[in-house]
JSON list of C-alpha atoms in Angstrom, two decimals:
[
{"chain": "O", "resi": 9, "resn": "ILE", "atom": "CA", "xyz": [-0.02, 0.04, -0.07]},
{"chain": "O", "resi": 10, "resn": "ARG", "atom": "CA", "xyz": [1.64, 3.23, -1.12]},
{"chain": "O", "resi": 11, "resn": "THR", "atom": "CA", "xyz": [1.20, 5.77, 1.73]},
{"chain": "O", "resi": 12, "resn": "ASP", "atom": "CA", "xyz": [1.85, 9.46, 2.30]},
{"chain": "O", "resi": 13, "resn": "ILE", "atom": "CA", "xyz": [1.77, 10.94, 5.80]},
{"chain": "O", "resi": 14, "resn": "LEU", "atom": "CA", "xyz": [1.46, 14.75, 6.06]},
{"chain": "O", "resi": 15, "resn": "ASP", "atom": "CA", "xyz": [2.08, 16.68, 9.30]},
{"chain": "O", "resi": 16, "resn": "GLN", "atom": "CA", "xyz": [-0.48, 19.44, 9.47]},
{"chain": "O", "resi": 17, "resn": "GLY", "atom": "CA", "xyz": [0.45, 20.87, 12.87]},
{"chain": "O", "resi": 18, "resn": "ASP", "atom": "CA", "xyz": [-2.28, 19.59, 15.12]},
{"chain": "O", "resi": 19, "resn": "LYS", "atom": "CA", "xyz": [-2.92, 16.37, 13.18]},
{"chain": "O", "resi": 20, "resn": "PHE", "atom": "CA", "xyz": [-1.41, 13.98, 10.66]},
{"chain": "O", "resi": 21, "resn": "LEU", "atom": "CA", "xyz": [-3.11, 13.19, 7.37]},
{"chain": "O", "resi": 22, "resn": "LEU", "atom": "CA", "xyz": [-2.49, 9.60, 6.09]},
{"chain": "O", "resi": 23, "resn": "GLN", "atom": "CA", "xyz": [-3.24, 8.91, 2.53]},
{"chain": "O", "resi": 24, "resn": "ALA", "atom": "CA", "xyz": [-3.11, 5.33, 1.31]},
{"chain": "O", "resi": 25, "resn": "GLU", "atom": "CA", "xyz": [-3.55, 4.35, -2.36]},
{"chain": "O", "resi": 26, "resn": "LEU", "atom": "CA", "xyz": [-5.95, 1.42, -2.75]},
{"chain": "O", "resi": 27, "resn": "PRO", "atom": "CA", "xyz": [-7.11, 1.52, -6.40]},
{"chain": "O", "resi": 28, "resn": "GLY", "atom": "CA", "xyz": [-9.54, -1.06, -7.51]},
{"chain": "O", "resi": 29, "resn": "PHE", "atom": "CA", "xyz": [-10.94, -1.70, -3.98]},
{"chain": "O", "resi": 30, "resn": "ASP", "atom": "CA", "xyz": [-14.48, -1.00, -2.86]},
{"chain": "O", "resi": 31, "resn": "LYS", "atom": "CA", "xyz": [-15.02, 0.62, 0.44]},
{"chain": "O", "resi": 32, "resn": "GLU", "atom": "CA", "xyz": [-16.46, -2.62, 1.85]},
{"chain": "O", "resi": 33, "resn": "ASP", "atom": "CA", "xyz": [-13.12, -4.40, 0.99]},
{"chain": "O", "resi": 34, "resn": "ILE", "atom": "CA", "xyz": [-11.12, -2.16, 3.39]},
{"chain": "O", "resi": 35, "resn": "LYS", "atom": "CA", "xyz": [-10.69, -2.91, 7.03]},
{"chain": "O", "resi": 36, "resn": "ILE", "atom": "CA", "xyz": [-9.09, -0.50, 9.64]},
{"chain": "O", "resi": 37, "resn": "ASP", "atom": "CA", "xyz": [-8.23, -1.97, 13.02]},
{"chain": "O", "resi": 38, "resn": "LEU", "atom": "CA", "xyz": [-6.82, -0.31, 16.08]},
{"chain": "O", "resi": 39, "resn": "ASN", "atom": "CA", "xyz": [-5.04, -2.47, 18.66]},
{"chain": "O", "resi": 40, "resn": "GLY", "atom": "CA", "xyz": [-3.36, -0.50, 21.35]},
{"chain": "O", "resi": 41, "resn": "ASP", "atom": "CA", "xyz": [-0.95, 1.87, 19.65]},
{"chain": "O", "resi": 42, "resn": "THR", "atom": "CA", "xyz": [-0.97, 0.02, 16.33]},
{"chain": "O", "resi": 43, "resn": "LEU", "atom": "CA", "xyz": [-3.24, 0.99, 13.42]},
{"chain": "O", "resi": 44, "resn": "SER", "atom": "CA", "xyz": [-3.68, -1.66, 10.74]},
{"chain": "O", "resi": 45, "resn": "ILE", "atom": "CA", "xyz": [-5.10, -1.16, 7.31]},
{"chain": "O", "resi": 46, "resn": "SER", "atom": "CA", "xyz": [-5.97, -4.19, 5.24]},
{"chain": "O", "resi": 47, "resn": "ALA", "atom": "CA", "xyz": [-7.77, -4.69, 1.96]},
{"chain": "O", "resi": 48, "resn": "GLU", "atom": "CA", "xyz": [-8.85, -7.77, 0.09]},
{"chain": "O", "resi": 49, "resn": "HIS", "atom": "CA", "xyz": [-10.86, -8.37, -2.99]},
{"chain": "O", "resi": 50, "resn": "LYS", "atom": "CA", "xyz": [-11.81, -11.30, -5.12]},
{"chain": "O", "resi": 51, "resn": "ALA", "atom": "CA", "xyz": [-13.21, -11.00, -8.60]},
{"chain": "O", "resi": 52, "resn": "GLU", "atom": "CA", "xyz": [-14.22, -13.69, -11.06]},
{"chain": "O", "resi": 53, "resn": "SER", "atom": "CA", "xyz": [-15.61, -13.42, -14.56]},
{"chain": "O", "resi": 54, "resn": "GLU", "atom": "CA", "xyz": [-16.79, -16.14, -16.88]},
{"chain": "O", "resi": 55, "resn": "GLU", "atom": "CA", "xyz": [-17.61, -15.97, -20.52]},
{"chain": "O", "resi": 56, "resn": "LYS", "atom": "CA", "xyz": [-19.30, -18.74, -22.44]},
{"chain": "O", "resi": 57, "resn": "LYS", "atom": "CA", "xyz": [-19.74, -18.84, -26.19]},
{"chain": "O", "resi": 58, "resn": "GLU", "atom": "CA", "xyz": [-22.05, -20.95, -28.31]},
{"chain": "O", "resi": 59, "resn": "ASP", "atom": "CA", "xyz": [-19.25, -22.98, -29.73]},
{"chain": "O", "resi": 60, "resn": "GLY", "atom": "CA", "xyz": [-18.41, -24.51, -26.31]},
{"chain": "O", "resi": 61, "resn": "TYR", "atom": "CA", "xyz": [-15.46, -22.25, -25.59]},
{"chain": "O", "resi": 62, "resn": "VAL", "atom": "CA", "xyz": [-15.29, -21.00, -22.00]},
{"chain": "O", "resi": 63, "resn": "ARG", "atom": "CA", "xyz": [-12.97, -18.41, -20.64]},
{"chain": "O", "resi": 64, "resn": "ARG", "atom": "CA", "xyz": [-12.58, -17.71, -16.95]},
{"chain": "O", "resi": 65, "resn": "GLU", "atom": "CA", "xyz": [-10.57, -15.12, -15.25]},
{"chain": "O", "resi": 66, "resn": "ARG", "atom": "CA", "xyz": [-9.86, -14.78, -11.58]},
{"chain": "O", "resi": 67, "resn": "ARG", "atom": "CA", "xyz": [-8.26, -11.92, -9.70]},
{"chain": "O", "resi": 68, "resn": "TYR", "atom": "CA", "xyz": [-7.39, -12.01, -6.01]},
{"chain": "O", "resi": 69, "resn": "GLY", "atom": "CA", "xyz": [-5.51, -9.48, -4.04]},
{"chain": "O", "resi": 70, "resn": "SER", "atom": "CA", "xyz": [-4.88, -8.50, -0.45]},
{"chain": "O", "resi": 71, "resn": "PHE", "atom": "CA", "xyz": [-2.72, -5.89, 1.19]},
{"chain": "O", "resi": 72, "resn": "ALA", "atom": "CA", "xyz": [-1.90, -5.00, 4.78]},
{"chain": "O", "resi": 73, "resn": "ARG", "atom": "CA", "xyz": [0.06, -2.25, 6.40]},
{"chain": "O", "resi": 74, "resn": "SER", "atom": "CA", "xyz": [0.52, -1.19, 10.12]},
{"chain": "O", "resi": 75, "resn": "PHE", "atom": "CA", "xyz": [1.38, 2.14, 11.70]},
{"chain": "O", "resi": 76, "resn": "ASP", "atom": "CA", "xyz": [2.47, 3.26, 15.17]},
{"chain": "O", "resi": 77, "resn": "VAL", "atom": "CA", "xyz": [-0.07, 5.73, 16.56]},
{"chain": "O", "resi": 78, "resn": "SER", "atom": "CA", "xyz": [1.37, 6.28, 20.00]},
{"chain": "O", "resi": 79, "resn": "GLY", "atom": "CA", "xyz": [1.15, 10.10, 19.84]},
{"chain": "O", "resi": 80, "resn": "ILE", "atom": "CA", "xyz": [-2.39, 10.12, 18.35]},
{"chain": "O", "resi": 81, "resn": "ASP", "atom": "CA", "xyz": [-5.76, 10.81, 20.01]},
{"chain": "O", "resi": 82, "resn": "THR", "atom": "CA", "xyz": [-7.16, 7.38, 18.84]},
{"chain": "O", "resi": 83, "resn": "SER", "atom": "CA", "xyz": [-10.72, 8.28, 19.88]},
{"chain": "O", "resi": 84, "resn": "ALA", "atom": "CA", "xyz": [-10.85, 11.09, 17.29]},
{"chain": "O", "resi": 85, "resn": "ILE", "atom": "CA", "xyz": [-9.45, 9.29, 14.25]},
{"chain": "O", "resi": 86, "resn": "SER", "atom": "CA", "xyz": [-11.65, 9.60, 11.14]},
{"chain": "O", "resi": 87, "resn": "ALA", "atom": "CA", "xyz": [-11.55, 7.98, 7.69]},
{"chain": "O", "resi": 88, "resn": "ALA", "atom": "CA", "xyz": [-12.80, 8.66, 4.18]},
{"chain": "O", "resi": 89, "resn": "TYR", "atom": "CA", "xyz": [-12.31, 6.71, 0.92]},
{"chain": "O", "resi": 90, "resn": "ASN", "atom": "CA", "xyz": [-12.63, 8.57, -2.40]},
{"chain": "O", "resi": 91, "resn": "ASP", "atom": "CA", "xyz": [-11.30, 7.77, -5.91]},
{"chain": "O", "resi": 92, "resn": "GLY", "atom": "CA", "xyz": [-9.11, 4.87, -4.71]},
{"chain": "O", "resi": 93, "resn": "VAL", "atom": "CA", "xyz": [-7.46, 6.85, -1.91]},
{"chain": "O", "resi": 94, "resn": "LEU", "atom": "CA", "xyz": [-8.15, 6.09, 1.80]},
{"chain": "O", "resi": 95, "resn": "THR", "atom": "CA", "xyz": [-7.63, 9.22, 3.95]},
{"chain": "O", "resi": 96, "resn": "LEU", "atom": "CA", "xyz": [-7.20, 9.00, 7.70]},
{"chain": "O", "resi": 97, "resn": "THR", "atom": "CA", "xyz": [-7.19, 12.11, 9.86]},
{"chain": "O", "resi": 98, "resn": "LEU", "atom": "CA", "xyz": [-5.06, 11.37, 12.92]},
{"chain": "O", "resi": 99, "resn": "PRO", "atom": "CA", "xyz": [-5.38, 14.21, 15.51]},
{"chain": "O", "resi": 100, "resn": "LYS", "atom": "CA", "xyz": [-2.23, 14.58, 17.72]},
{"chain": "O", "resi": 101, "resn": "ARG", "atom": "CA", "xyz": [-2.53, 14.25, 21.47]},
{"chain": "O", "resi": 102, "resn": "PRO", "atom": "CA", "xyz": [-1.55, 17.39, 23.34]},
{"chain": "O", "resi": 103, "resn": "GLU", "atom": "CA", "xyz": [1.90, 17.07, 24.78]},
{"chain": "O", "resi": 104, "resn": "LEU", "atom": "CA", "xyz": [2.02, 16.69, 28.52]},
{"chain": "O", "resi": 105, "resn": "VAL", "atom": "CA", "xyz": [3.97, 19.53, 30.02]},
{"chain": "O", "resi": 106, "resn": "PRO", "atom": "CA", "xyz": [5.57, 18.66, 33.35]},
{"chain": "O", "resi": 107, "resn": "GLU", "atom": "CA", "xyz": [4.01, 20.56, 36.19]},
{"chain": "O", "resi": 108, "resn": "ASN", "atom": "CA", "xyz": [6.36, 22.98, 38.05]},
{"chain": "O", "resi": 109, "resn": "ARG", "atom": "CA", "xyz": [5.58, 23.19, 41.77]},
{"chain": "O", "resi": 110, "resn": "GLN", "atom": "CA", "xyz": [7.38, 23.75, 44.96]},
{"chain": "O", "resi": 111, "resn": "ILE", "atom": "CA", "xyz": [7.38, 21.11, 47.69]},
{"chain": "O", "resi": 112, "resn": "ALA", "atom": "CA", "xyz": [7.06, 22.39, 51.22]},
{"chain": "O", "resi": 113, "resn": "ILE", "atom": "CA", "xyz": [9.36, 20.98, 53.87]},
{"chain": "O", "resi": 114, "resn": "GLN", "atom": "CA", "xyz": [7.54, 19.79, 57.03]}
]
């Protein structure tokens, strides 16, 4: 799966090329800090002619790719699929800034 990842400041934009797949063929899974994209399709065609000649063609394909999403707000990930390109919006988690405080001596 050919993929581009763009940093847009507060989010990443992941664009994966999946030409020839229907939206129903694509599966996106999130397991901990790992995002997996997989796609599979099967197509068969058969042509019969009157003279007994038969032609059959089969096409199968599957792809999978995984990404580390440890700095991403996984509850806000969104996805869209248009013209053979899967686009995932991956909002960044705000960075945790260490708290400065003074500790009193007792």
